[in-house]
mmCIF file with all atom_site columns, C-alpha atoms in Angstrom:
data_model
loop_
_atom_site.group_PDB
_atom_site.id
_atom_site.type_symbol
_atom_site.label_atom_id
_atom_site.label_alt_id
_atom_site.label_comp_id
_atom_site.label_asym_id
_atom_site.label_entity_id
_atom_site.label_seq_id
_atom_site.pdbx_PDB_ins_code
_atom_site.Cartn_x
_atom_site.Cartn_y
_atom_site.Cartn_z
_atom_site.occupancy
_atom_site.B_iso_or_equiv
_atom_site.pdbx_formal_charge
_atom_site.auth_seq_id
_atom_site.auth_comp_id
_atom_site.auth_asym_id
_atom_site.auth_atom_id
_atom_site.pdbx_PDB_model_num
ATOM 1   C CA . UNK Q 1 1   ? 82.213  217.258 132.428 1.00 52.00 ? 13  UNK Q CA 1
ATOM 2   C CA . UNK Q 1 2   ? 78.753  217.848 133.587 1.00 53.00 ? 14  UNK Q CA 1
ATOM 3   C CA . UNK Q 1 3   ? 76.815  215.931 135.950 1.00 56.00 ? 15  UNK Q CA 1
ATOM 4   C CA . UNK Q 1 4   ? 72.971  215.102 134.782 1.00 50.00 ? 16  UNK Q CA 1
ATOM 5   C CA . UNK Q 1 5   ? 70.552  213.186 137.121 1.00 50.00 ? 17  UNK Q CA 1
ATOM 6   C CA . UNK Q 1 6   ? 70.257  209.885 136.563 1.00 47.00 ? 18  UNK Q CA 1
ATOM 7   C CA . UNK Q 1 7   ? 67.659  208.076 138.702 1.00 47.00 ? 19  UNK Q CA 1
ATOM 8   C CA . UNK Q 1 8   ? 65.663  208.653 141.616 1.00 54.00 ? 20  UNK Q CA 1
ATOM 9   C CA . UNK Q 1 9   ? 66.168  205.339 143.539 1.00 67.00 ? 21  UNK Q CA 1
ATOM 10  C CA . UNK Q 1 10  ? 68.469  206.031 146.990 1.00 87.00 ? 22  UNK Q CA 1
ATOM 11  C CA . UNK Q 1 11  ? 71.342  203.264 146.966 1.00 90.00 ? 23  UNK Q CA 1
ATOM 12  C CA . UNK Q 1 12  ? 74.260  203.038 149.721 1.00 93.00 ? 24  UNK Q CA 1
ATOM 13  C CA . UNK Q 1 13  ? 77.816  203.949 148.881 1.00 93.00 ? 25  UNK Q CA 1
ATOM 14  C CA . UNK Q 1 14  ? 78.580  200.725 148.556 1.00 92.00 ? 26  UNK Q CA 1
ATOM 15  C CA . UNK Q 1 15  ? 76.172  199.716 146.290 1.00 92.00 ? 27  UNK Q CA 1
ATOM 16  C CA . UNK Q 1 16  ? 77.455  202.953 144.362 1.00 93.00 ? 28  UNK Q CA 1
ATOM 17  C CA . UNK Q 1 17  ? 81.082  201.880 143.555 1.00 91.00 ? 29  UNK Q CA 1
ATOM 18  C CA . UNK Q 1 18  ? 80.160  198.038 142.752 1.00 90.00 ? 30  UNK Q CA 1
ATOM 19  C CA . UNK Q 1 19  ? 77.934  199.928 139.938 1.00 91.00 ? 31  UNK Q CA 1
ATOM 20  C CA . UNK Q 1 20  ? 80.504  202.425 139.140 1.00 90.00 ? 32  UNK Q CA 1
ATOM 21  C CA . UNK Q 1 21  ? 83.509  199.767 139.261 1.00 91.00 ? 33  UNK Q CA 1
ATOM 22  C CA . UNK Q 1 22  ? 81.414  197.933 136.427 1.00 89.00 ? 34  UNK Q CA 1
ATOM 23  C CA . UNK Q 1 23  ? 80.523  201.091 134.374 1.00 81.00 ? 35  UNK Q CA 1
ATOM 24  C CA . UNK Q 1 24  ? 82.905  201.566 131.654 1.00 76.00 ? 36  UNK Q CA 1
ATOM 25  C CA . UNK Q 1 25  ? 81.086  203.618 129.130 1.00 79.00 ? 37  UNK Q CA 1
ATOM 26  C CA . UNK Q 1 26  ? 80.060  206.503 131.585 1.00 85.00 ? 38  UNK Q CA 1
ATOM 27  C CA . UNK Q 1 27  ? 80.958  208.149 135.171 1.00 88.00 ? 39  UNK Q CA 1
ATOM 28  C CA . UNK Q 1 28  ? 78.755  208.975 137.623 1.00 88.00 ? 40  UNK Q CA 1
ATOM 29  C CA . UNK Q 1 29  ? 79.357  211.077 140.754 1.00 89.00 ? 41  UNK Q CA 1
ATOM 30  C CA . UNK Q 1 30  ? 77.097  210.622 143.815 1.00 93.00 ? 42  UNK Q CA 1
ATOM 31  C CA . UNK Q 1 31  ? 75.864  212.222 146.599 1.00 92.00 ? 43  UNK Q CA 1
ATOM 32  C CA . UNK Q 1 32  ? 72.905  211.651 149.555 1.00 88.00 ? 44  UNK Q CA 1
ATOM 33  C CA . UNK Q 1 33  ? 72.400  208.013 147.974 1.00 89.00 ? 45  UNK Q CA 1
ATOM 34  C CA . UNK Q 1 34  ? 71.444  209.419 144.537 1.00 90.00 ? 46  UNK Q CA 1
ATOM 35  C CA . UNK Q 1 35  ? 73.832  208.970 141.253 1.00 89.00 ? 47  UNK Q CA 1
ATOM 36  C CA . UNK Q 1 36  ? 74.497  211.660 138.392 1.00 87.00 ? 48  UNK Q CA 1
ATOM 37  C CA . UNK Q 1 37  ? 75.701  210.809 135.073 1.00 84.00 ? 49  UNK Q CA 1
ATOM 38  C CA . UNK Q 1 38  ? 78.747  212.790 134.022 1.00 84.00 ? 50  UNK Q CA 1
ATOM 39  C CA . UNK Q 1 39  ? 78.101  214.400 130.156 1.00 74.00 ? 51  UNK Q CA 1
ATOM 40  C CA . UNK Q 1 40  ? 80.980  215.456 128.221 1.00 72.00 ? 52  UNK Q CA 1
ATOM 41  C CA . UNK Q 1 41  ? 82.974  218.521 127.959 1.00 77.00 ? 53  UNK Q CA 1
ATOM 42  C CA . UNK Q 1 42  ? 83.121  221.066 125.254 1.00 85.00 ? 54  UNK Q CA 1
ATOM 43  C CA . UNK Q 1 43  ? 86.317  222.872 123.755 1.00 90.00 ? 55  UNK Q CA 1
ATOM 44  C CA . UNK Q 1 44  ? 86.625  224.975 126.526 1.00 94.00 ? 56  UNK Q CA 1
ATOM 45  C CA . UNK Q 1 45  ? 86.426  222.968 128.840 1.00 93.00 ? 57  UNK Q CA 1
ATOM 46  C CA . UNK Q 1 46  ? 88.982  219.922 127.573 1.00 94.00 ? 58  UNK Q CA 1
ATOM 47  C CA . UNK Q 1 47  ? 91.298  222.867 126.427 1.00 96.00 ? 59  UNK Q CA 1
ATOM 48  C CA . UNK Q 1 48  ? 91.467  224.496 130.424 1.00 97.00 ? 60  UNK Q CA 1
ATOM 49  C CA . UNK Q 1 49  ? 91.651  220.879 131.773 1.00 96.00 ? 61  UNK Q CA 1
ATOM 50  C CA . UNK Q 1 50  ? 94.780  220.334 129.405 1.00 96.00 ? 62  UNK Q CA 1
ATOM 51  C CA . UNK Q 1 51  ? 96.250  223.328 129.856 1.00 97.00 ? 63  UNK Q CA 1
ATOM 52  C CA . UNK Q 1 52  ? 95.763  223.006 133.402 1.00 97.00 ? 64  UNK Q CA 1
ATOM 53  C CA . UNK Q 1 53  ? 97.372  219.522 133.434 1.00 96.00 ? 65  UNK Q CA 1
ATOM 54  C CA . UNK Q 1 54  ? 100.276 220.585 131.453 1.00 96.00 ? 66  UNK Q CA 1
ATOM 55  C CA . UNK Q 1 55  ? 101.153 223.533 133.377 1.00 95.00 ? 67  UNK Q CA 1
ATOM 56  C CA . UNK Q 1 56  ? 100.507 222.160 137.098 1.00 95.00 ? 68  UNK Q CA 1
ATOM 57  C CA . UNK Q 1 57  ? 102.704 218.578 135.796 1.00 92.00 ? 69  UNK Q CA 1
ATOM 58  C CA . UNK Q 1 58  ? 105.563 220.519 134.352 1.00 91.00 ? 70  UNK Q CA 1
ATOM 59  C CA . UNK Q 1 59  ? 105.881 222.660 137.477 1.00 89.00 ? 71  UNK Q CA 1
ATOM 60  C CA . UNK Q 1 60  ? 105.744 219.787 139.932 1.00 89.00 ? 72  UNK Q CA 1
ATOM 61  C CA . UNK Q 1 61  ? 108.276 218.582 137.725 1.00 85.00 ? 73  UNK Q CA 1
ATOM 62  C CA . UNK Q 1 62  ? 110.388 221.546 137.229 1.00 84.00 ? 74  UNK Q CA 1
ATOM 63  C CA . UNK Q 1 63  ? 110.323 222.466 140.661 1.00 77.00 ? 75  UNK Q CA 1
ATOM 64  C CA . UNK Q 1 64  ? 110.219 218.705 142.380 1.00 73.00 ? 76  UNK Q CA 1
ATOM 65  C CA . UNK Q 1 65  ? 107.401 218.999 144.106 1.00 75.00 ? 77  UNK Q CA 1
ATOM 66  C CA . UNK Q 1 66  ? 106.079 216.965 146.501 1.00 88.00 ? 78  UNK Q CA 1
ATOM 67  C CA . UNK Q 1 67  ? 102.523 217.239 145.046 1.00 92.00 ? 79  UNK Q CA 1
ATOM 68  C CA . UNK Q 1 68  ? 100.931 215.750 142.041 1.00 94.00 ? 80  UNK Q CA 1
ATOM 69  C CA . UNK Q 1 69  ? 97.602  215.430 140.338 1.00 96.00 ? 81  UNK Q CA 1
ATOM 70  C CA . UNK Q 1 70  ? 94.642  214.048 138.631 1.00 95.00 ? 82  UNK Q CA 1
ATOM 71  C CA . UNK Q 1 71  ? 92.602  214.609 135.889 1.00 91.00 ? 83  UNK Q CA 1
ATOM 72  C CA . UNK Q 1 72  ? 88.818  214.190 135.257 1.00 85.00 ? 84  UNK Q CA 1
ATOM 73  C CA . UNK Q 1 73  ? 89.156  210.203 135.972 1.00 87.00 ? 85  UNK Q CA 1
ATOM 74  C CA . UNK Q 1 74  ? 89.905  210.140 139.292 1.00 95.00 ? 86  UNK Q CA 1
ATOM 75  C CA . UNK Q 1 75  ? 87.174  209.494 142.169 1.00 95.00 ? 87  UNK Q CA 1
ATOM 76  C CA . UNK Q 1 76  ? 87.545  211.639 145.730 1.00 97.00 ? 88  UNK Q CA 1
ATOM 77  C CA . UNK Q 1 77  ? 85.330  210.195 148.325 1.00 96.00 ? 89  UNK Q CA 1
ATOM 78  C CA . UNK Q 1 78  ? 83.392  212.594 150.466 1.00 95.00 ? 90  UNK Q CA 1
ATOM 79  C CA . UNK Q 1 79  ? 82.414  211.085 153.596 1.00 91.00 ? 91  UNK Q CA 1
ATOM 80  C CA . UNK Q 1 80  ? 79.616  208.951 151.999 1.00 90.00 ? 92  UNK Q CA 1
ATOM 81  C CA . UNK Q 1 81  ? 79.554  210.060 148.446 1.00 94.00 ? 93  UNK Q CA 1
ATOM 82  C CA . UNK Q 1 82  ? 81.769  210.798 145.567 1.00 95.00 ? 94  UNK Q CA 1
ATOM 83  C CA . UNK Q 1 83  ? 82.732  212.801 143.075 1.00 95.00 ? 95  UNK Q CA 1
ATOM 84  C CA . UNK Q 1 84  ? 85.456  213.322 140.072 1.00 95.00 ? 96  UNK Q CA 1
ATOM 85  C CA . UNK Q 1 85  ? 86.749  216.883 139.388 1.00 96.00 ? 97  UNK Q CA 1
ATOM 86  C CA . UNK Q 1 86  ? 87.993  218.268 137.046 1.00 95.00 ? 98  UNK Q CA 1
ATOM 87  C CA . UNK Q 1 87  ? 91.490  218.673 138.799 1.00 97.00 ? 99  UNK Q CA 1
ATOM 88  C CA . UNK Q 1 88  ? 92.713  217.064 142.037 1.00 98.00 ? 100 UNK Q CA 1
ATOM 89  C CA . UNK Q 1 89  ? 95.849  217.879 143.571 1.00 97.00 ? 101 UNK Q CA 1
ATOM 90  C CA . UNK Q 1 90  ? 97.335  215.800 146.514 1.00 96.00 ? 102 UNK Q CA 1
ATOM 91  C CA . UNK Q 1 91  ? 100.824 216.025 148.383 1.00 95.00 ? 103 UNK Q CA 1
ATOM 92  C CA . UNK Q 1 92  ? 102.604 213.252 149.934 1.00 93.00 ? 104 UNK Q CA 1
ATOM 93  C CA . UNK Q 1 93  ? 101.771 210.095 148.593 1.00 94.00 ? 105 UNK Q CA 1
ATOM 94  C CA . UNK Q 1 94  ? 98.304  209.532 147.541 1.00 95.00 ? 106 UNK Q CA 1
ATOM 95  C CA . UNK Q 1 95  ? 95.831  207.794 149.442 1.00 96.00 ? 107 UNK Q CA 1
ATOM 96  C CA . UNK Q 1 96  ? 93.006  205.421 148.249 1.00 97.00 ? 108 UNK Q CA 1
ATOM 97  C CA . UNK Q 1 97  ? 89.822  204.380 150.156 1.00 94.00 ? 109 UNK Q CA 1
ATOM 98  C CA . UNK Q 1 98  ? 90.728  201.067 149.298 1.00 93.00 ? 110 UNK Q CA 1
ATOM 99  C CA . UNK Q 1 99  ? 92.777  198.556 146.979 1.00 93.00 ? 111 UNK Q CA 1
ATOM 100 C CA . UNK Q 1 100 ? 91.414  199.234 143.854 1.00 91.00 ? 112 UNK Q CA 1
ATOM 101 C CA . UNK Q 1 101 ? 93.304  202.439 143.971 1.00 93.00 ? 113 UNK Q CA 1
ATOM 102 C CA . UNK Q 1 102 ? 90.266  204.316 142.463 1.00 94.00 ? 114 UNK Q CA 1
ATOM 103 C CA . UNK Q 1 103 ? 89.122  206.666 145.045 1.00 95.00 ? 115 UNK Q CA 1
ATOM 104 C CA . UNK Q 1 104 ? 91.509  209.004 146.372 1.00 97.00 ? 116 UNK Q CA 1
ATOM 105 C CA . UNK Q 1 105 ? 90.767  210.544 150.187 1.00 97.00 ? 117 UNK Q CA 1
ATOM 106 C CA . UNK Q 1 106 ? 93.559  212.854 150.600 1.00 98.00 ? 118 UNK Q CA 1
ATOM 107 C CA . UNK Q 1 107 ? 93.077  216.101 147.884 1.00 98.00 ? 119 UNK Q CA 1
ATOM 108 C CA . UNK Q 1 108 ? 94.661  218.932 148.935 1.00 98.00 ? 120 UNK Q CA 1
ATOM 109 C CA . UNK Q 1 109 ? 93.344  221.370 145.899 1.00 98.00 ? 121 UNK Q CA 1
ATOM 110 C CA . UNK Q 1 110 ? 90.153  220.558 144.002 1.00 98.00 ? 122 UNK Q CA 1
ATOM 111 C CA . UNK Q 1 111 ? 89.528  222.598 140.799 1.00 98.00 ? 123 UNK Q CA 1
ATOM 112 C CA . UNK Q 1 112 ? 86.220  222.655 139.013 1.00 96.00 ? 124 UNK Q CA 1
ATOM 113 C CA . UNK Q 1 113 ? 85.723  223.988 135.308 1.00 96.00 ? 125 UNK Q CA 1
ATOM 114 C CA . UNK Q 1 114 ? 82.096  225.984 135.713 1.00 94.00 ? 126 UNK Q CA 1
ATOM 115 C CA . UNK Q 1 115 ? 79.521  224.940 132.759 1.00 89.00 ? 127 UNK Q CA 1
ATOM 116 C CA . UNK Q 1 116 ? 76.459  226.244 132.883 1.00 86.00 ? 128 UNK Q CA 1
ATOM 117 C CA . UNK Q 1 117 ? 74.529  222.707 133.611 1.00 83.00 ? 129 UNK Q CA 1
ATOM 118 C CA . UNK Q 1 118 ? 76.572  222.538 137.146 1.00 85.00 ? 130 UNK Q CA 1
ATOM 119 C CA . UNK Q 1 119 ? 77.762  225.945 137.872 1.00 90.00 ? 131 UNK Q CA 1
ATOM 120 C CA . UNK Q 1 120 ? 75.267  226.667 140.668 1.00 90.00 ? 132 UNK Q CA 1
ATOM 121 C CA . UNK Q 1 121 ? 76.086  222.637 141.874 1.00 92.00 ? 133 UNK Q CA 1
ATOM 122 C CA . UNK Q 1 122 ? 79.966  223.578 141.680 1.00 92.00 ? 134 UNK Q CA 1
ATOM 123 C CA . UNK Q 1 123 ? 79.365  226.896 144.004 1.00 93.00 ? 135 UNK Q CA 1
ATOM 124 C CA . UNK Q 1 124 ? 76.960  225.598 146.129 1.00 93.00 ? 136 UNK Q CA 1
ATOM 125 C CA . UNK Q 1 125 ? 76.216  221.905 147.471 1.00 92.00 ? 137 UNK Q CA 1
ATOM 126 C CA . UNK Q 1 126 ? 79.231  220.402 145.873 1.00 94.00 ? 138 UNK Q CA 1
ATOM 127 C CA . UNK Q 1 127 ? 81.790  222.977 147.559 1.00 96.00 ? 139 UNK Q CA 1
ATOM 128 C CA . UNK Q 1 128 ? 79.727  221.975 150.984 1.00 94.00 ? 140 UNK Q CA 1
ATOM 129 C CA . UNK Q 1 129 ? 80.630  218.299 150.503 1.00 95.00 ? 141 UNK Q CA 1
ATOM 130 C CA . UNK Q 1 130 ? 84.618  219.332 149.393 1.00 97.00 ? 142 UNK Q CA 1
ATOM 131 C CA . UNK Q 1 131 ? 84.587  221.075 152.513 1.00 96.00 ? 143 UNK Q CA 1
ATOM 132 C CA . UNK Q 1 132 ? 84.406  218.532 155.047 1.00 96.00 ? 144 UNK Q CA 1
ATOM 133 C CA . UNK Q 1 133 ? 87.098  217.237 153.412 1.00 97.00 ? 145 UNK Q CA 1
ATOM 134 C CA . UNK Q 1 134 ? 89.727  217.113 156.439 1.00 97.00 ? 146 UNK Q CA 1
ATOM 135 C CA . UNK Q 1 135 ? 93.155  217.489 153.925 1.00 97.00 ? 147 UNK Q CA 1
ATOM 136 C CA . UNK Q 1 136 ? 91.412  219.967 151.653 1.00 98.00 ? 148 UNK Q CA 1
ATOM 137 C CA . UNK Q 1 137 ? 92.774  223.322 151.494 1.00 98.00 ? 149 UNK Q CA 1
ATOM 138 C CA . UNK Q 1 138 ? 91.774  225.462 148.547 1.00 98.00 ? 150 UNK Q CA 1
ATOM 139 C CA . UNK Q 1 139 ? 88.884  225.219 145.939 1.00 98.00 ? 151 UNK Q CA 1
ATOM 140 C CA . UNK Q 1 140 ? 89.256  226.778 142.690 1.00 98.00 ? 152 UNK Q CA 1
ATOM 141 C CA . UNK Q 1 141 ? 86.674  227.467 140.330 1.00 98.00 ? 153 UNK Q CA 1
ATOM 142 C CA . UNK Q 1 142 ? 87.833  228.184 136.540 1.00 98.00 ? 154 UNK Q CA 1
ATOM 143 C CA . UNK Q 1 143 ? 85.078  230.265 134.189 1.00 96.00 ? 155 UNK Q CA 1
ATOM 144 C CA . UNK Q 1 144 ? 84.653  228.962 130.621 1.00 94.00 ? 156 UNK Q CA 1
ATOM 145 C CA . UNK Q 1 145 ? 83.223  231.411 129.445 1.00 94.00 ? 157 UNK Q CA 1
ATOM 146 C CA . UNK Q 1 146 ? 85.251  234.284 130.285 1.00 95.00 ? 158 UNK Q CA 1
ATOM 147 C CA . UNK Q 1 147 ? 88.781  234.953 132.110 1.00 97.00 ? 159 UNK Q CA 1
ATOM 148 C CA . UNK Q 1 148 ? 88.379  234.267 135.464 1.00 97.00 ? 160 UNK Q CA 1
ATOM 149 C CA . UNK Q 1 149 ? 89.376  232.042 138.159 1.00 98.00 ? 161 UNK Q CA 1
ATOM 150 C CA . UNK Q 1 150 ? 87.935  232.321 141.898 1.00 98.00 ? 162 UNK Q CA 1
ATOM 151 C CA . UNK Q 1 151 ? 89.857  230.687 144.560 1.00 98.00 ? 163 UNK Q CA 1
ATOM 152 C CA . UNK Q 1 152 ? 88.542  229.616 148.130 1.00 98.00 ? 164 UNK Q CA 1
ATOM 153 C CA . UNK Q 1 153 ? 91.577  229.104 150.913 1.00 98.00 ? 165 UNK Q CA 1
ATOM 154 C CA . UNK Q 1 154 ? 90.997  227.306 154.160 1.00 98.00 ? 166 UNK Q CA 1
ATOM 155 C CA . UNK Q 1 155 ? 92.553  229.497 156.676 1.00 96.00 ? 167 UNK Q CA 1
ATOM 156 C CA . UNK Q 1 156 ? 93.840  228.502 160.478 1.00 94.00 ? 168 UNK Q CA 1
ATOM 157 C CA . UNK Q 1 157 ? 90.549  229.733 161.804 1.00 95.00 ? 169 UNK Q CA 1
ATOM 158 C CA . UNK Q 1 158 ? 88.341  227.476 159.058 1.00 94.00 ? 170 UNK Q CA 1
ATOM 159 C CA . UNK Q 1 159 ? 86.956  230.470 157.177 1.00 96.00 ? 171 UNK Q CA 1
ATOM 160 C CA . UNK Q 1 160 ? 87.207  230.229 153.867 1.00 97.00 ? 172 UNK Q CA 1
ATOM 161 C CA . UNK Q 1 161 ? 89.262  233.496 152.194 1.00 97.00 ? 173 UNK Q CA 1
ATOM 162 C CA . UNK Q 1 162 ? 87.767  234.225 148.975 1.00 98.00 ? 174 UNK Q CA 1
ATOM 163 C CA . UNK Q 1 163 ? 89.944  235.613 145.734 1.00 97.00 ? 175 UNK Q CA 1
ATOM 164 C CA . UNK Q 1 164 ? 88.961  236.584 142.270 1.00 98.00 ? 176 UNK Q CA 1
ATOM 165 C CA . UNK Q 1 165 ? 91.246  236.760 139.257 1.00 98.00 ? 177 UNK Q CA 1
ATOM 166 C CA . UNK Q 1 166 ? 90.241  238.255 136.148 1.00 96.00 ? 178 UNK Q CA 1
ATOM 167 C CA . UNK Q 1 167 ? 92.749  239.211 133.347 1.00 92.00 ? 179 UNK Q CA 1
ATOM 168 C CA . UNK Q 1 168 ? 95.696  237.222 131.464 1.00 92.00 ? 180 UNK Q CA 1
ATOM 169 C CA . UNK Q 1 169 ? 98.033  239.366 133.243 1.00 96.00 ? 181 UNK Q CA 1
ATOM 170 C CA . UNK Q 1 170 ? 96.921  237.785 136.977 1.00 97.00 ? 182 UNK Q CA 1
ATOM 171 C CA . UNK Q 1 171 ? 99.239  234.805 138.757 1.00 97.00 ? 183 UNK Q CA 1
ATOM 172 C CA . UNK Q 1 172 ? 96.911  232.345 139.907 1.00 98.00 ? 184 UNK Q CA 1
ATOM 173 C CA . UNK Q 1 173 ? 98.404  232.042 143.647 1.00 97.00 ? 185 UNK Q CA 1
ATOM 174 C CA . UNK Q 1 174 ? 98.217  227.886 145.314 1.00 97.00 ? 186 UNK Q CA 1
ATOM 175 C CA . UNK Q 1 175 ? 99.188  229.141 148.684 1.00 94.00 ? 187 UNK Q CA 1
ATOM 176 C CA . UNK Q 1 176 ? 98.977  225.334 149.947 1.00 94.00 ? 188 UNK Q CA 1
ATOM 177 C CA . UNK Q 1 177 ? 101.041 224.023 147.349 1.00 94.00 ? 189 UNK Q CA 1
ATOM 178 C CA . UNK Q 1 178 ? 103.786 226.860 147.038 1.00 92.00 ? 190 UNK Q CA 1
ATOM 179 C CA . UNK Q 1 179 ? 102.573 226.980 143.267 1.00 93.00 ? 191 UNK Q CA 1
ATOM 180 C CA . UNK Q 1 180 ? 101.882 229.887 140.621 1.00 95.00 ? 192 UNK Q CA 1
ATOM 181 C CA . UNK Q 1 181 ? 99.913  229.476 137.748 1.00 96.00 ? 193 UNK Q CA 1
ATOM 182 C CA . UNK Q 1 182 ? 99.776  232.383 135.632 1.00 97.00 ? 194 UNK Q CA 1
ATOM 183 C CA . UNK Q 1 183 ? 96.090  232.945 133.852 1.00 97.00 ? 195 UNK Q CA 1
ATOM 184 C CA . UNK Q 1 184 ? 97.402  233.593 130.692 1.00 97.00 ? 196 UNK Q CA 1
ATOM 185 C CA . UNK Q 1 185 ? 98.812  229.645 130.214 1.00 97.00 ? 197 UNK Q CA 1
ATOM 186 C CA . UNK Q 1 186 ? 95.451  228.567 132.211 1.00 97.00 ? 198 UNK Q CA 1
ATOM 187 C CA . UNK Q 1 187 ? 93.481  230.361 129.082 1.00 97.00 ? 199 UNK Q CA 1
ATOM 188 C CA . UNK Q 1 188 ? 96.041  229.697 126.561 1.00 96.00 ? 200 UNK Q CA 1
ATOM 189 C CA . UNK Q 1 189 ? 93.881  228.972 122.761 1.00 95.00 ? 201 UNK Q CA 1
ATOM 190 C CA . UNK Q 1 190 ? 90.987  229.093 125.102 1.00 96.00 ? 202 UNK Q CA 1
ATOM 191 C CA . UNK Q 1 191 ? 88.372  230.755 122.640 1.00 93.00 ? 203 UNK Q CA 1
ATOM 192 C CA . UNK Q 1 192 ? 85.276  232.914 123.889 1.00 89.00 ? 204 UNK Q CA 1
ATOM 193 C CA . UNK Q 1 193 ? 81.909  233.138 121.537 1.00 78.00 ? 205 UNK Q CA 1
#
C-alpha cells in the first residue's frame, strides 16, 4: 500500500484514531498531525506481502516461536503518530495502546514493500519515526521491482548496521528473531516488467 496526502488541516492523535476507528472503506497513516490515505497495492506487492506472511507464519509455527506477526491491517503507534506496514513482527505477547486492540506498541521487526509513490518516505522520514521505537530492532525494506531486500539492525551501541541482499540464492538473516528467510520464497511468482 501507498500512502497519498490527504488534507492539510493539523489534528491531534486523538482526533486521528476516533476518525480512523470510524473509517472502514480506507486507512490512513499519520504523522506531525497530518493524515495520508493508504492506495492499494499492485501484484507485486500483494504477492511479497503473501509470500512473506506464509513463510514468516509457517516458521514461527514450525519452529514454535515466540514471535508472531501482522499484515498490512495492523496500526503501530509512533510516539504521536501512526502507521501500518506492510509486515510487523512482535515477540512475547503483543501489546496494544489501548482496548480496542488496534494499535500495537511493541514491533520488534517492521518490513516495508518499496513502491515508487513512498520509497523515498519508506527510507527516509518514516524509518526516523520506526526508530524511536524503544522494542524495534531491525527494519527491512523489500524492492518490487527487482531482487533485493536491505536490512537495518539496531546494534548494542544504537547504530544502525546496514545489509543488502540481492539474488534468489541469499538467506534473508532476522538476527532479532533467530529467523531465516531465504529470498528465493520471499520472490517466489514475483514477476519483473
Amino acid at each position: 500500500m501507498t500512502a497519498q496526502p490527504q488534507e492539510k488541516n493539523k489534528m491531534t492523535p486523538r482526533e486521528y484514531l476516533t476518525r480512523e476507528r470510524s473509517s472502514f472503506d480506507i486507512k490512513h497513516e499519520f504523522f506531525n498531525g497530518e493524515i495520508f490515505a493508504m492506495v492499494g497495492a499492485g501484484r507485486n506487492h500483494n504477492r511479497i506481502n503473501v509470500n512473506l506472511t506464509r513463510e514468516l507464519g509457517n516458521d514461527f509455527k514450525a519452529n514454535q516461536f515466540t514471535c508472531d506477526l501482522f499484515s498490512n491491517d495492523m496500526r503501530v503507534k509512533i510516539e504521536d503518530s501512526y502507521a501500518y506496514p506492510d509486515i510487523v513482527i512482535f515477540c512475547g505477547d503483543a501489546k496494544f495502546e489501548d482496548n480496542e486492540f488496534d494499535t500495537l506498541t511493541n514491533p520488534v521487526i517492521i518490513m516495508e514493500i518499496l513502491s515508487d509513490s513512498t520509497e523515498a518516505f519508506d527510507r527516509g522520514d518514516k524509518f526516523a519515526y520506526y526508530r524511536v521505537i524503544p522494542t524495534l530492532k531491525e527494519y527491512i525494506l523489500i524492492s518490487q521491482k527487482k531482487i533485493r531486500v536491505e536490512q537495518f539492525i539496531l546494534r548494542d551501541d544504537n547504530k544502525w548496521e546496514y545489509r543488502s541482499y540481492e539474488g534468489t540464492n541469499l538467506v534473508l538473516n532476522m538476527e532479532s528473531i533467530q529467523c531465516e528467510l531465504p529470498l528465493s520464497e520471499i520472490y517466489l511468482n514475483v514477476k519483473f516488467e
